[in-house]
Amino acid sequence: MLESLKQAYLPDMNFPVRSIDKETCSRCGRCFETCPCGGFSWTKGEVPVPIGFGGFKEACINCGNCMAVCPTHAISMNGSLAIREGRYKTFLDRKMQPPNPFGQETPDYASFEKDLTDMERAIFTRRSNRLFKDKPVDKDLIHRILEAGRFAPSAGNGQPYRFIVITNQEVIHEMEDRSMVVLKLLKNAYLSTNGKKKLWKNVFFSAASFMMANKFDPRPMTAMEKADRNKGRMYFSAPCVILILKHTRGISNPDLDAGICTQNMVLAAHALGLGTCIVSLNMVPLSYPIMAGFRKKIGIKPPFQAVTSIAVGHPKGKIDGIVARDTPPVTWID
Ligand SMILES: Cc1cc2nc3c(=O)[nH]c(=O)nc-3n(C[C@H](O)[C@H](O)[C@H](O)COP(=O)(O)O)c2cc1C
C-alpha cells in the first residue's frame, strides 16, 4: 500500500517513442493539431518535434492519431505507454498490433479489408477527430446520429438518457471557458515544472489518486494542458456538440448505458462520413456548483447528469485510419 501511494502521483512510465522522417514530412502540422496531449511542438513551415512536459518524458497516450492523419506517412511510433508501478500500473508485456480479426501471423489490413463487414470496417477505421471544417452539420444528419443512440441496448431497457445538442458556438465556448477555470487549476497543480516533484504535490496527489484513481490519472492532465494552450477549445471548434445525460436513478449502471449509447452515435456518425471525438474532460467541472448557472441555462437538471459529450463535424482532410492497439490478455475457457 505504501508503495502504491508513493507511485500514485506521476508514476514511472514507459513511453512510446515517436519519430518523424524529415525527408517525407510535409510540414503541414496536422500531427501537432490533432495530438490529444499537446505532444508536439511546431513552428509553421518546420518539421514538428515530439515533446514531453510536466513530468512526462513524451506527452503521448499512444493513440496513433498523429500517424493516422499524416498525409505522407512520415510518423512512426515504437513501443507502448506503460506505467511501471503503483496505482496505475499497466501491463508491460503487451504488444501493439493493428486489427487482426483473422488471426494472421503478420496482420495486413489491406489484404483482408474486402472480407470485413461494413460494421467491422467502421469500427477499425474510426478515429477520434480533432480537426474540423468550419462548416455546420445538417440537422438531418444530427437526427440520424441521435436515432442511432436511441436504439442502443440498456439495462432493463431503461433507456436512462437525455441528449442536449449545442450548435451555438457562444454556448460551446462558454462551457469550455467555465470548465477551463477548474481544469487549469488542477493541471497546473498536478504537472511538475522543470521535472521536479514538489513534496506537497506528491503528498496531496498521491492521497487523492489513492482515493479516486480514475479522477487523478496522469494521462488526462496532458489533454488539459493541450486545451489550455488551445485557448480552452476542448471541443476543437467543432460545429456541433452532443451532451449525453444519464438519469441518475437508472437501472443498474446508467453510466454504462450512456457509454454504449455514445458509441452507437459515434459509429453512426463515422458511417455518415462525419468526424467525432468523445470529450469528457469537462464533465467534472460541469457537475460543480460553479457551473450551476450554466447547467440551468442549457437545461441540465436533476435527476439528470451529464456523462460525456461528443464533438461532431466534417473532418478536415483524412482523419480516420488504422492504428495499432495494445493486445489485452484473453482467457479462453473451452
Ligand atoms: C469516455 C471517453 C472520454 C474521452 N475524453 C476525451 C477528451 O476529453 N478529449 C479528447 O481529446 N479525447 C477524449 N477521448 C478520446 C480518446 O482520447 C480516444 O478515444 C483514444 O485516445 C483512442 O483514440 P481513437 O478514438 O482515435 O481510437 C475520450 C474517449 C472516451 C471513450
mmCIF file of C-alpha atoms and ligand atoms in Angstrom:
data_model
loop_
_atom_site.group_PDB
_atom_site.id
_atom_site.type_symbol
_atom_site.label_atom_id
_atom_site.label_comp_id
_atom_site.label_asym_id
_atom_site.label_seq_id
_atom_site.Cartn_x
_atom_site.Cartn_y
_atom_site.Cartn_z
ATOM 1 C CA MET A 1 0.000 0.000 0.000
ATOM 2 C CA LEU A 2 2.831 2.393 0.863
ATOM 3 C CA GLU A 3 4.463 1.628 -2.489
ATOM 4 C CA SER A 4 1.172 2.267 -4.236
ATOM 5 C CA LEU A 5 0.805 5.638 -2.504
ATOM 6 C CA LYS A 6 4.363 6.652 -3.367
ATOM 7 C CA GLN A 7 3.787 5.872 -7.026
ATOM 8 C CA ALA A 8 0.354 7.456 -7.329
ATOM 9 C CA TYR A 9 1.494 10.873 -8.492
ATOM 10 C CA LEU A 10 3.143 10.848 -11.897
ATOM 11 C CA PRO A 11 4.296 7.235 -11.680
ATOM 12 C CA ASP A 12 7.246 5.896 -13.624
ATOM 13 C CA MET A 13 6.221 5.375 -17.212
ATOM 14 C CA ASN A 14 7.473 3.706 -20.344
ATOM 15 C CA PHE A 15 6.739 5.935 -23.308
ATOM 16 C CA PRO A 16 6.234 5.108 -26.943
ATOM 17 C CA VAL A 17 8.940 6.771 -28.991
ATOM 18 C CA ARG A 18 7.602 8.877 -31.838
ATOM 19 C CA SER A 19 9.811 9.785 -34.765
ATOM 20 C CA ILE A 20 9.204 11.931 -37.804
ATOM 21 C CA ASP A 21 11.021 11.348 -41.065
ATOM 22 C CA LYS A 22 12.319 14.786 -42.055
ATOM 23 C CA GLU A 23 12.575 13.808 -45.746
ATOM 24 C CA THR A 24 8.925 12.835 -46.173
ATOM 25 C CA CYS A 25 7.295 15.188 -43.627
ATOM 26 C CA SER A 26 5.157 17.762 -45.477
ATOM 27 C CA ARG A 27 5.404 20.179 -42.503
ATOM 28 C CA CYS A 28 1.617 20.612 -42.506
ATOM 29 C CA GLY A 29 1.370 20.486 -38.695
ATOM 30 C CA ARG A 30 -1.640 18.142 -38.669
ATOM 31 C CA CYS A 31 0.016 15.874 -36.081
ATOM 32 C CA PHE A 32 0.606 18.911 -33.861
ATOM 33 C CA GLU A 33 -3.048 19.944 -34.185
ATOM 34 C CA THR A 34 -4.589 16.520 -33.708
ATOM 35 C CA CYS A 35 -2.482 15.183 -30.823
ATOM 36 C CA PRO A 36 -4.814 14.972 -27.792
ATOM 37 C CA CYS A 37 -1.912 15.555 -25.401
ATOM 38 C CA GLY A 38 -0.131 18.573 -26.831
ATOM 39 C CA GLY A 39 2.702 16.152 -27.540
ATOM 40 C CA PHE A 40 4.338 18.062 -30.403
ATOM 41 C CA SER A 41 5.851 21.478 -30.765
ATOM 42 C CA TRP A 42 5.593 23.036 -34.202
ATOM 43 C CA THR A 43 6.610 26.201 -35.971
ATOM 44 C CA LYS A 44 4.853 26.847 -39.284
ATOM 45 C CA GLY A 45 6.934 25.540 -42.166
ATOM 46 C CA GLU A 46 9.079 23.354 -39.892
ATOM 47 C CA VAL A 47 9.083 19.648 -39.045
ATOM 48 C CA PRO A 48 7.086 19.112 -35.792
ATOM 49 C CA VAL A 49 9.023 17.828 -32.808
ATOM 50 C CA PRO A 50 7.679 15.207 -30.350
ATOM 51 C CA ILE A 51 7.857 16.665 -26.845
ATOM 52 C CA GLY A 52 7.094 15.936 -23.224
ATOM 53 C CA PHE A 53 6.294 18.289 -20.361
ATOM 54 C CA GLY A 54 5.245 18.473 -16.731
ATOM 55 C CA GLY A 55 6.866 15.174 -15.763
ATOM 56 C CA PHE A 56 6.074 13.293 -18.985
ATOM 57 C CA LYS A 57 9.169 12.332 -20.945
ATOM 58 C CA GLU A 58 6.967 12.190 -24.038
ATOM 59 C CA ALA A 59 3.414 13.541 -23.830
ATOM 60 C CA CYS A 60 1.819 10.650 -25.683
ATOM 61 C CA ILE A 61 -1.041 8.284 -24.840
ATOM 62 C CA ASN A 62 -0.258 6.063 -27.780
ATOM 63 C CA CYS A 63 -3.481 6.666 -29.717
ATOM 64 C CA GLY A 64 -1.639 6.744 -33.051
ATOM 65 C CA ASN A 65 -3.801 9.569 -34.388
ATOM 66 C CA CYS A 66 -0.743 11.559 -35.454
ATOM 67 C CA MET A 67 0.113 8.666 -37.769
ATOM 68 C CA ALA A 68 -3.482 8.325 -38.983
ATOM 69 C CA VAL A 69 -3.736 11.992 -40.029
ATOM 70 C CA CYS A 70 -0.258 12.324 -41.549
ATOM 71 C CA PRO A 71 -0.674 12.776 -45.322
ATOM 72 C CA THR A 72 2.808 11.447 -46.095
ATOM 73 C CA HIS A 73 3.094 8.619 -43.531
ATOM 74 C CA ALA A 74 6.158 10.315 -42.090
ATOM 75 C CA ILE A 75 5.470 9.377 -38.456
ATOM 76 C CA SER A 76 6.346 6.149 -36.732
ATOM 77 C CA MET A 77 5.825 5.005 -33.176
ATOM 78 C CA ASN A 78 7.702 2.413 -31.255
ATOM 79 C CA GLY A 79 6.584 0.753 -28.036
ATOM 80 C CA SER A 80 3.514 1.382 -25.931
ATOM 81 C CA LEU A 81 2.698 3.545 -22.970
ATOM 82 C CA ALA A 82 3.062 1.549 -19.797
ATOM 83 C CA ILE A 83 3.122 2.540 -16.167
ATOM 84 C CA ARG A 84 5.645 0.505 -14.273
ATOM 85 C CA GLU A 85 4.493 0.618 -10.691
ATOM 86 C CA GLY A 86 1.874 1.773 -8.264
ATOM 87 C CA ARG A 87 -1.771 2.634 -8.539
ATOM 88 C CA TYR A 88 -1.874 2.985 -12.314
ATOM 89 C CA LYS A 89 0.329 0.037 -13.181
ATOM 90 C CA THR A 90 -0.334 -1.295 -16.667
ATOM 91 C CA PHE A 91 0.822 -4.487 -18.335
ATOM 92 C CA LEU A 92 4.353 -4.363 -19.599
ATOM 93 C CA ASP A 93 4.202 -7.395 -21.838
ATOM 94 C CA ARG A 94 1.557 -6.122 -24.214
ATOM 95 C CA LYS A 95 2.247 -5.963 -27.895
ATOM 96 C CA MET A 96 0.905 -3.180 -30.080
ATOM 97 C CA GLN A 97 -0.902 -4.675 -33.063
ATOM 98 C CA PRO A 98 -3.123 -3.397 -35.886
ATOM 99 C CA PRO A 99 -6.575 -5.021 -36.350
ATOM 100 C CA ASN A 100 -6.220 -8.749 -36.753
ATOM 101 C CA PRO A 101 -9.715 -10.294 -36.962
ATOM 102 C CA PHE A 102 -8.487 -13.267 -38.986
ATOM 103 C CA GLY A 103 -5.561 -14.050 -36.673
ATOM 104 C CA GLN A 104 -2.851 -13.558 -39.307
ATOM 105 C CA GLU A 105 0.778 -14.037 -38.361
ATOM 106 C CA THR A 106 1.555 -10.541 -39.596
ATOM 107 C CA PRO A 107 -1.751 -8.654 -39.807
ATOM 108 C CA ASP A 108 -2.141 -6.712 -43.053
ATOM 109 C CA TYR A 109 -5.345 -4.648 -43.103
ATOM 110 C CA ALA A 110 -5.285 -4.004 -46.855
ATOM 111 C CA SER A 111 -5.214 -7.734 -47.579
ATOM 112 C CA PHE A 112 -8.394 -8.549 -45.631
ATOM 113 C CA GLU A 113 -10.423 -5.313 -45.745
ATOM 114 C CA LYS A 114 -12.649 -6.741 -48.509
ATOM 115 C CA ASP A 115 -13.606 -9.661 -46.246
ATOM 116 C CA LEU A 116 -14.851 -7.414 -43.448
ATOM 117 C CA THR A 117 -18.448 -6.451 -42.767
ATOM 118 C CA ASP A 118 -19.336 -2.737 -43.057
ATOM 119 C CA MET A 119 -19.647 -2.672 -39.280
ATOM 120 C CA GLU A 120 -16.157 -4.076 -38.703
ATOM 121 C CA ARG A 121 -14.722 -1.621 -41.215
ATOM 122 C CA ALA A 122 -16.392 1.248 -39.357
ATOM 123 C CA ILE A 123 -15.049 0.020 -36.025
ATOM 124 C CA PHE A 124 -11.465 -0.422 -37.228
ATOM 125 C CA THR A 125 -11.140 2.797 -39.214
ATOM 126 C CA ARG A 126 -12.889 5.245 -36.835
ATOM 127 C CA ARG A 127 -10.505 7.630 -35.111
ATOM 128 C CA SER A 128 -11.185 10.476 -32.727
ATOM 129 C CA ASN A 129 -11.385 13.550 -34.872
ATOM 130 C CA ARG A 130 -9.920 16.817 -33.657
ATOM 131 C CA LEU A 131 -9.643 18.641 -36.964
ATOM 132 C CA PHE A 132 -12.938 20.064 -38.191
ATOM 133 C CA LYS A 133 -14.012 22.113 -41.188
ATOM 134 C CA ASP A 134 -15.710 25.396 -40.462
ATOM 135 C CA LYS A 135 -18.983 24.013 -41.794
ATOM 136 C CA PRO A 136 -22.231 23.296 -39.924
ATOM 137 C CA VAL A 137 -23.628 19.774 -39.700
ATOM 138 C CA ASP A 138 -27.106 19.405 -41.249
ATOM 139 C CA LYS A 139 -29.857 18.882 -38.696
ATOM 140 C CA ASP A 140 -30.973 15.794 -40.654
ATOM 141 C CA LEU A 141 -27.581 14.192 -40.042
ATOM 142 C CA ILE A 142 -27.615 15.098 -36.345
ATOM 143 C CA HIS A 143 -31.047 13.487 -36.156
ATOM 144 C CA ARG A 144 -29.666 10.275 -37.665
ATOM 145 C CA ILE A 145 -26.891 10.224 -35.062
ATOM 146 C CA LEU A 146 -29.385 10.704 -32.225
ATOM 147 C CA GLU A 147 -31.544 7.917 -33.610
ATOM 148 C CA ALA A 148 -28.555 5.540 -33.514
ATOM 149 C CA GLY A 149 -28.132 6.460 -29.827
ATOM 150 C CA ARG A 150 -31.804 5.932 -29.086
ATOM 151 C CA PHE A 151 -31.610 2.338 -30.277
ATOM 152 C CA ALA A 152 -28.702 1.337 -28.039
ATOM 153 C CA PRO A 153 -29.201 -1.550 -25.638
ATOM 154 C CA SER A 154 -29.709 -0.588 -21.986
ATOM 155 C CA ALA A 155 -30.180 -2.443 -18.710
ATOM 156 C CA GLY A 156 -33.812 -3.453 -18.301
ATOM 157 C CA ASN A 157 -34.467 -1.391 -21.468
ATOM 158 C CA GLY A 158 -34.414 1.550 -19.051
ATOM 159 C CA GLN A 159 -33.019 3.974 -21.698
ATOM 160 C CA PRO A 160 -31.793 6.277 -18.932
ATOM 161 C CA TYR A 161 -30.567 9.086 -21.177
ATOM 162 C CA ARG A 162 -31.339 12.544 -22.487
ATOM 163 C CA PHE A 163 -29.452 14.442 -25.139
ATOM 164 C CA ILE A 164 -28.603 18.124 -25.492
ATOM 165 C CA VAL A 165 -27.446 19.270 -28.929
ATOM 166 C CA ILE A 166 -25.496 22.538 -28.996
ATOM 167 C CA THR A 167 -24.636 24.206 -32.270
ATOM 168 C CA ASN A 168 -24.477 27.735 -30.860
ATOM 169 C CA GLN A 169 -20.733 28.460 -30.756
ATOM 170 C CA GLU A 170 -21.098 31.052 -27.998
ATOM 171 C CA VAL A 171 -22.676 28.470 -25.718
ATOM 172 C CA ILE A 172 -19.999 25.881 -26.558
ATOM 173 C CA HIS A 173 -17.276 28.443 -25.799
ATOM 174 C CA GLU A 174 -18.951 29.436 -22.543
ATOM 175 C CA MET A 175 -18.989 25.785 -21.461
ATOM 176 C CA GLU A 176 -15.317 25.423 -22.409
ATOM 177 C CA ASP A 177 -14.237 28.630 -20.685
ATOM 178 C CA ARG A 178 -16.100 27.904 -17.470
ATOM 179 C CA SER A 179 -14.786 24.325 -17.323
ATOM 180 C CA MET A 180 -11.271 25.506 -18.074
ATOM 181 C CA VAL A 181 -11.181 27.573 -14.868
ATOM 182 C CA VAL A 182 -11.280 24.335 -12.855
ATOM 183 C CA LEU A 183 -9.172 22.230 -15.218
ATOM 184 C CA LYS A 184 -6.429 24.830 -15.364
ATOM 185 C CA LEU A 185 -6.126 24.903 -11.587
ATOM 186 C CA LEU A 186 -5.974 21.116 -11.457
ATOM 187 C CA LYS A 187 -3.410 20.543 -14.178
ATOM 188 C CA ASN A 188 -1.198 23.450 -13.097
ATOM 189 C CA ALA A 189 -1.128 21.976 -9.610
ATOM 190 C CA TYR A 190 -0.541 18.457 -10.930
ATOM 191 C CA LEU A 191 2.094 18.867 -13.609
ATOM 192 C CA SER A 192 5.597 19.399 -12.358
ATOM 193 C CA THR A 193 7.796 22.214 -13.558
ATOM 194 C CA ASN A 194 11.380 21.501 -14.605
ATOM 195 C CA GLY A 195 10.755 17.791 -13.977
ATOM 196 C CA LYS A 196 10.948 18.326 -10.199
ATOM 197 C CA LYS A 197 8.268 16.859 -7.982
ATOM 198 C CA LYS A 198 7.317 19.131 -5.092
ATOM 199 C CA LEU A 199 6.759 17.397 -1.761
ATOM 200 C CA TRP A 200 3.280 18.869 -1.142
ATOM 201 C CA LYS A 201 2.178 17.813 -4.614
ATOM 202 C CA ASN A 202 3.456 14.324 -4.039
ATOM 203 C CA VAL A 203 1.591 14.017 -0.764
ATOM 204 C CA PHE A 204 -1.633 15.643 -1.933
ATOM 205 C CA PHE A 205 -1.973 13.957 -5.321
ATOM 206 C CA SER A 206 -0.824 10.570 -4.063
ATOM 207 C CA ALA A 207 -3.542 10.650 -1.404
ATOM 208 C CA ALA A 208 -6.148 12.000 -3.835
ATOM 209 C CA SER A 209 -5.383 9.454 -6.528
ATOM 210 C CA PHE A 210 -5.328 6.692 -3.948
ATOM 211 C CA MET A 211 -8.902 7.529 -3.056
ATOM 212 C CA MET A 212 -10.134 8.417 -6.548
ATOM 213 C CA ALA A 213 -7.778 6.764 -9.011
ATOM 214 C CA ASN A 214 -9.900 7.493 -12.064
ATOM 215 C CA LYS A 215 -10.159 11.206 -11.274
ATOM 216 C CA PHE A 216 -6.413 11.759 -10.932
ATOM 217 C CA ASP A 217 -4.888 9.604 -13.631
ATOM 218 C CA PRO A 218 -1.872 11.406 -15.104
ATOM 219 C CA ARG A 219 -2.912 10.982 -18.745
ATOM 220 C CA PRO A 220 -5.877 13.395 -18.960
ATOM 221 C CA MET A 221 -3.649 16.090 -17.456
ATOM 222 C CA THR A 222 -1.904 16.289 -20.822
ATOM 223 C CA ALA A 223 -5.258 16.874 -22.543
ATOM 224 C CA MET A 224 -5.984 19.689 -20.089
ATOM 225 C CA GLU A 225 -2.635 21.253 -20.928
ATOM 226 C CA LYS A 226 -3.420 20.947 -24.643
ATOM 227 C CA ALA A 227 -6.840 22.571 -24.146
ATOM 228 C CA ASP A 228 -5.243 25.355 -22.116
ATOM 229 C CA ARG A 229 -2.685 26.074 -24.843
ATOM 230 C CA ASN A 230 -5.556 25.996 -27.334
ATOM 231 C CA LYS A 231 -7.406 28.863 -25.620
ATOM 232 C CA GLY A 232 -9.578 26.345 -23.793
ATOM 233 C CA ARG A 233 -11.034 24.925 -27.015
ATOM 234 C CA MET A 234 -11.530 21.371 -25.772
ATOM 235 C CA TYR A 235 -14.168 20.814 -28.490
ATOM 236 C CA PHE A 236 -11.666 21.779 -31.198
ATOM 237 C CA SER A 237 -14.052 24.371 -32.711
ATOM 238 C CA ALA A 238 -16.445 21.586 -33.742
ATOM 239 C CA PRO A 239 -19.722 22.967 -35.140
ATOM 240 C CA CYS A 240 -21.856 20.668 -33.003
ATOM 241 C CA VAL A 241 -21.624 19.196 -29.502
ATOM 242 C CA ILE A 242 -23.951 16.477 -28.236
ATOM 243 C CA LEU A 243 -24.158 16.067 -24.467
ATOM 244 C CA ILE A 244 -25.257 12.657 -23.209
ATOM 245 C CA LEU A 245 -27.029 12.819 -19.868
ATOM 246 C CA LYS A 246 -27.898 9.910 -17.628
ATOM 247 C CA HIS A 247 -30.881 9.505 -15.349
ATOM 248 C CA THR A 248 -29.077 9.114 -12.035
ATOM 249 C CA ARG A 249 -31.689 6.676 -10.785
ATOM 250 C CA GLY A 250 -31.481 4.497 -13.911
ATOM 251 C CA ILE A 251 -31.469 0.718 -13.574
ATOM 252 C CA SER A 252 -28.165 -0.957 -12.685
ATOM 253 C CA ASN A 253 -25.397 1.157 -14.220
ATOM 254 C CA PRO A 254 -26.671 4.187 -16.180
ATOM 255 C CA ASP A 255 -23.100 5.323 -16.929
ATOM 256 C CA LEU A 256 -22.531 2.126 -18.867
ATOM 257 C CA ASP A 257 -25.831 2.569 -20.732
ATOM 258 C CA ALA A 258 -24.846 6.145 -21.606
ATOM 259 C CA GLY A 259 -21.447 4.931 -22.831
ATOM 260 C CA ILE A 260 -22.959 2.299 -25.095
ATOM 261 C CA CYS A 261 -25.395 4.876 -26.431
ATOM 262 C CA THR A 262 -22.493 7.270 -27.088
ATOM 263 C CA GLN A 263 -20.579 4.661 -29.043
ATOM 264 C CA ASN A 264 -23.649 3.911 -31.182
ATOM 265 C CA MET A 265 -23.769 7.608 -32.096
ATOM 266 C CA VAL A 266 -20.048 7.820 -32.789
ATOM 267 C CA LEU A 267 -20.110 4.828 -35.131
ATOM 268 C CA ALA A 268 -23.241 6.083 -36.897
ATOM 269 C CA ALA A 269 -21.596 9.491 -37.407
ATOM 270 C CA HIS A 270 -18.467 7.826 -38.770
ATOM 271 C CA ALA A 271 -20.560 5.755 -41.201
ATOM 272 C CA LEU A 272 -22.194 9.020 -42.350
ATOM 273 C CA GLY A 273 -18.770 10.465 -43.179
ATOM 274 C CA LEU A 274 -18.693 12.778 -40.159
ATOM 275 C CA GLY A 275 -15.886 13.084 -37.638
ATOM 276 C CA THR A 276 -16.401 12.792 -33.892
ATOM 277 C CA CYS A 277 -14.432 12.989 -30.691
ATOM 278 C CA ILE A 278 -15.840 11.882 -27.360
ATOM 279 C CA VAL A 279 -14.980 14.621 -24.853
ATOM 280 C CA SER A 280 -15.235 14.001 -21.113
ATOM 281 C CA LEU A 281 -12.597 16.451 -19.960
ATOM 282 C CA ASN A 282 -15.194 18.959 -18.787
ATOM 283 C CA MET A 283 -17.648 16.564 -17.167
ATOM 284 C CA VAL A 284 -16.335 17.006 -13.624
ATOM 285 C CA PRO A 285 -16.366 20.833 -13.714
ATOM 286 C CA LEU A 286 -19.801 20.703 -15.335
ATOM 287 C CA SER A 287 -21.122 18.957 -12.222
ATOM 288 C CA TYR A 288 -19.584 21.515 -9.829
ATOM 289 C CA PRO A 289 -21.570 24.264 -8.081
ATOM 290 C CA ILE A 290 -19.701 26.970 -10.028
ATOM 291 C CA MET A 291 -21.375 25.727 -13.208
ATOM 292 C CA ALA A 292 -24.893 25.572 -11.730
ATOM 293 C CA GLY A 293 -25.965 28.647 -13.709
ATOM 294 C CA PHE A 294 -24.652 27.187 -16.946
ATOM 295 C CA ARG A 295 -26.354 23.846 -16.278
ATOM 296 C CA LYS A 296 -29.633 25.674 -15.764
ATOM 297 C CA LYS A 297 -29.088 27.663 -18.934
ATOM 298 C CA ILE A 298 -28.687 24.558 -21.107
ATOM 299 C CA GLY A 299 -31.329 22.505 -19.298
ATOM 300 C CA ILE A 300 -29.353 20.004 -17.208
ATOM 301 C CA LYS A 301 -31.369 19.406 -14.075
ATOM 302 C CA PRO A 302 -31.709 16.598 -11.531
ATOM 303 C CA PRO A 303 -32.176 13.700 -11.731
ATOM 304 C CA PHE A 304 -30.170 14.051 -14.961
ATOM 305 C CA GLN A 305 -26.414 14.488 -15.039
ATOM 306 C CA ALA A 306 -24.001 14.837 -17.957
ATOM 307 C CA VAL A 307 -21.936 11.676 -18.513
ATOM 308 C CA THR A 308 -19.984 12.611 -21.604
ATOM 309 C CA SER A 309 -20.213 14.590 -24.824
ATOM 310 C CA ILE A 310 -19.357 14.235 -28.490
ATOM 311 C CA ALA A 311 -17.795 16.859 -30.742
ATOM 312 C CA VAL A 312 -19.285 16.367 -34.220
ATOM 313 C CA GLY A 313 -18.309 17.923 -37.505
ATOM 314 C CA HIS A 314 -16.994 17.471 -41.006
ATOM 315 C CA PRO A 315 -13.427 16.178 -40.856
ATOM 316 C CA LYS A 316 -10.720 18.441 -42.254
ATOM 317 C CA GLY A 317 -8.753 16.152 -44.573
ATOM 318 C CA LYS A 318 -8.296 12.440 -43.971
ATOM 319 C CA ILE A 319 -8.526 11.674 -40.267
ATOM 320 C CA ASP A 320 -9.731 8.112 -39.952
ATOM 321 C CA GLY A 321 -7.369 5.239 -40.420
ATOM 322 C CA ILE A 322 -5.829 2.132 -38.994
ATOM 323 C CA VAL A 323 -3.714 2.303 -35.858
ATOM 324 C CA ALA A 324 -2.125 -0.284 -33.599
ATOM 325 C CA ARG A 325 -3.596 -1.104 -30.230
ATOM 326 C CA ASP A 326 -2.460 -2.967 -27.157
ATOM 327 C CA THR A 327 -3.437 -6.621 -27.056
ATOM 328 C CA PRO A 328 -5.190 -7.260 -23.751
ATOM 329 C CA PRO A 329 -4.862 -10.753 -22.350
ATOM 330 C CA VAL A 330 -7.684 -13.107 -23.314
ATOM 331 C CA THR A 331 -8.619 -16.100 -21.227
ATOM 332 C CA TRP A 332 -10.383 -18.854 -23.170
ATOM 333 C CA ILE A 333 -12.378 -21.319 -21.127
ATOM 334 C CA ASP A 334 -13.434 -24.080 -23.540
HETATM 335 C C1 LIG B 1 -15.001 8.264 -22.202
HETATM 336 C C2 LIG B 1 -14.033 8.954 -23.139
HETATM 337 C C3 LIG B 1 -13.632 10.241 -22.853
HETATM 338 C C4 LIG B 1 -12.762 10.914 -23.718
HETATM 339 N N1 LIG B 1 -12.446 12.224 -23.456
HETATM 340 C C5 LIG B 1 -11.648 12.894 -24.311
HETATM 341 C C6 LIG B 1 -11.380 14.266 -24.101
HETATM 342 O O1 LIG B 1 -11.858 14.881 -23.151
HETATM 343 N N2 LIG B 1 -10.593 14.905 -25.003
HETATM 344 C C7 LIG B 1 -10.068 14.257 -26.095
HETATM 345 O O2 LIG B 1 -9.384 14.894 -26.875
HETATM 346 N N3 LIG B 1 -10.316 12.956 -26.325
HETATM 347 C C8 LIG B 1 -11.095 12.254 -25.471
HETATM 348 N N4 LIG B 1 -11.404 10.938 -25.707
HETATM 349 C C9 LIG B 1 -10.860 10.273 -26.899
HETATM 350 C C10 LIG B 1 -9.706 9.335 -26.527
HETATM 351 O O3 LIG B 1 -8.547 10.093 -26.286
HETATM 352 C C11 LIG B 1 -9.506 8.381 -27.713
HETATM 353 O O4 LIG B 1 -10.655 7.591 -27.860
HETATM 354 C C12 LIG B 1 -8.292 7.462 -27.510
HETATM 355 O O5 LIG B 1 -7.108 8.212 -27.436
HETATM 356 C C13 LIG B 1 -8.166 6.461 -28.658
HETATM 357 O O6 LIG B 1 -8.081 7.137 -29.897
HETATM 358 P P1 LIG B 1 -9.146 6.860 -31.056
HETATM 359 O O7 LIG B 1 -10.505 7.229 -30.527
HETATM 360 O O8 LIG B 1 -8.741 7.714 -32.191
HETATM 361 O O9 LIG B 1 -9.110 5.403 -31.383
HETATM 362 C C14 LIG B 1 -12.258 10.263 -24.871
HETATM 363 C C15 LIG B 1 -12.663 8.947 -25.142
HETATM 364 C C16 LIG B 1 -13.553 8.309 -24.295
HETATM 365 C C17 LIG B 1 -14.008 6.915 -24.629
#
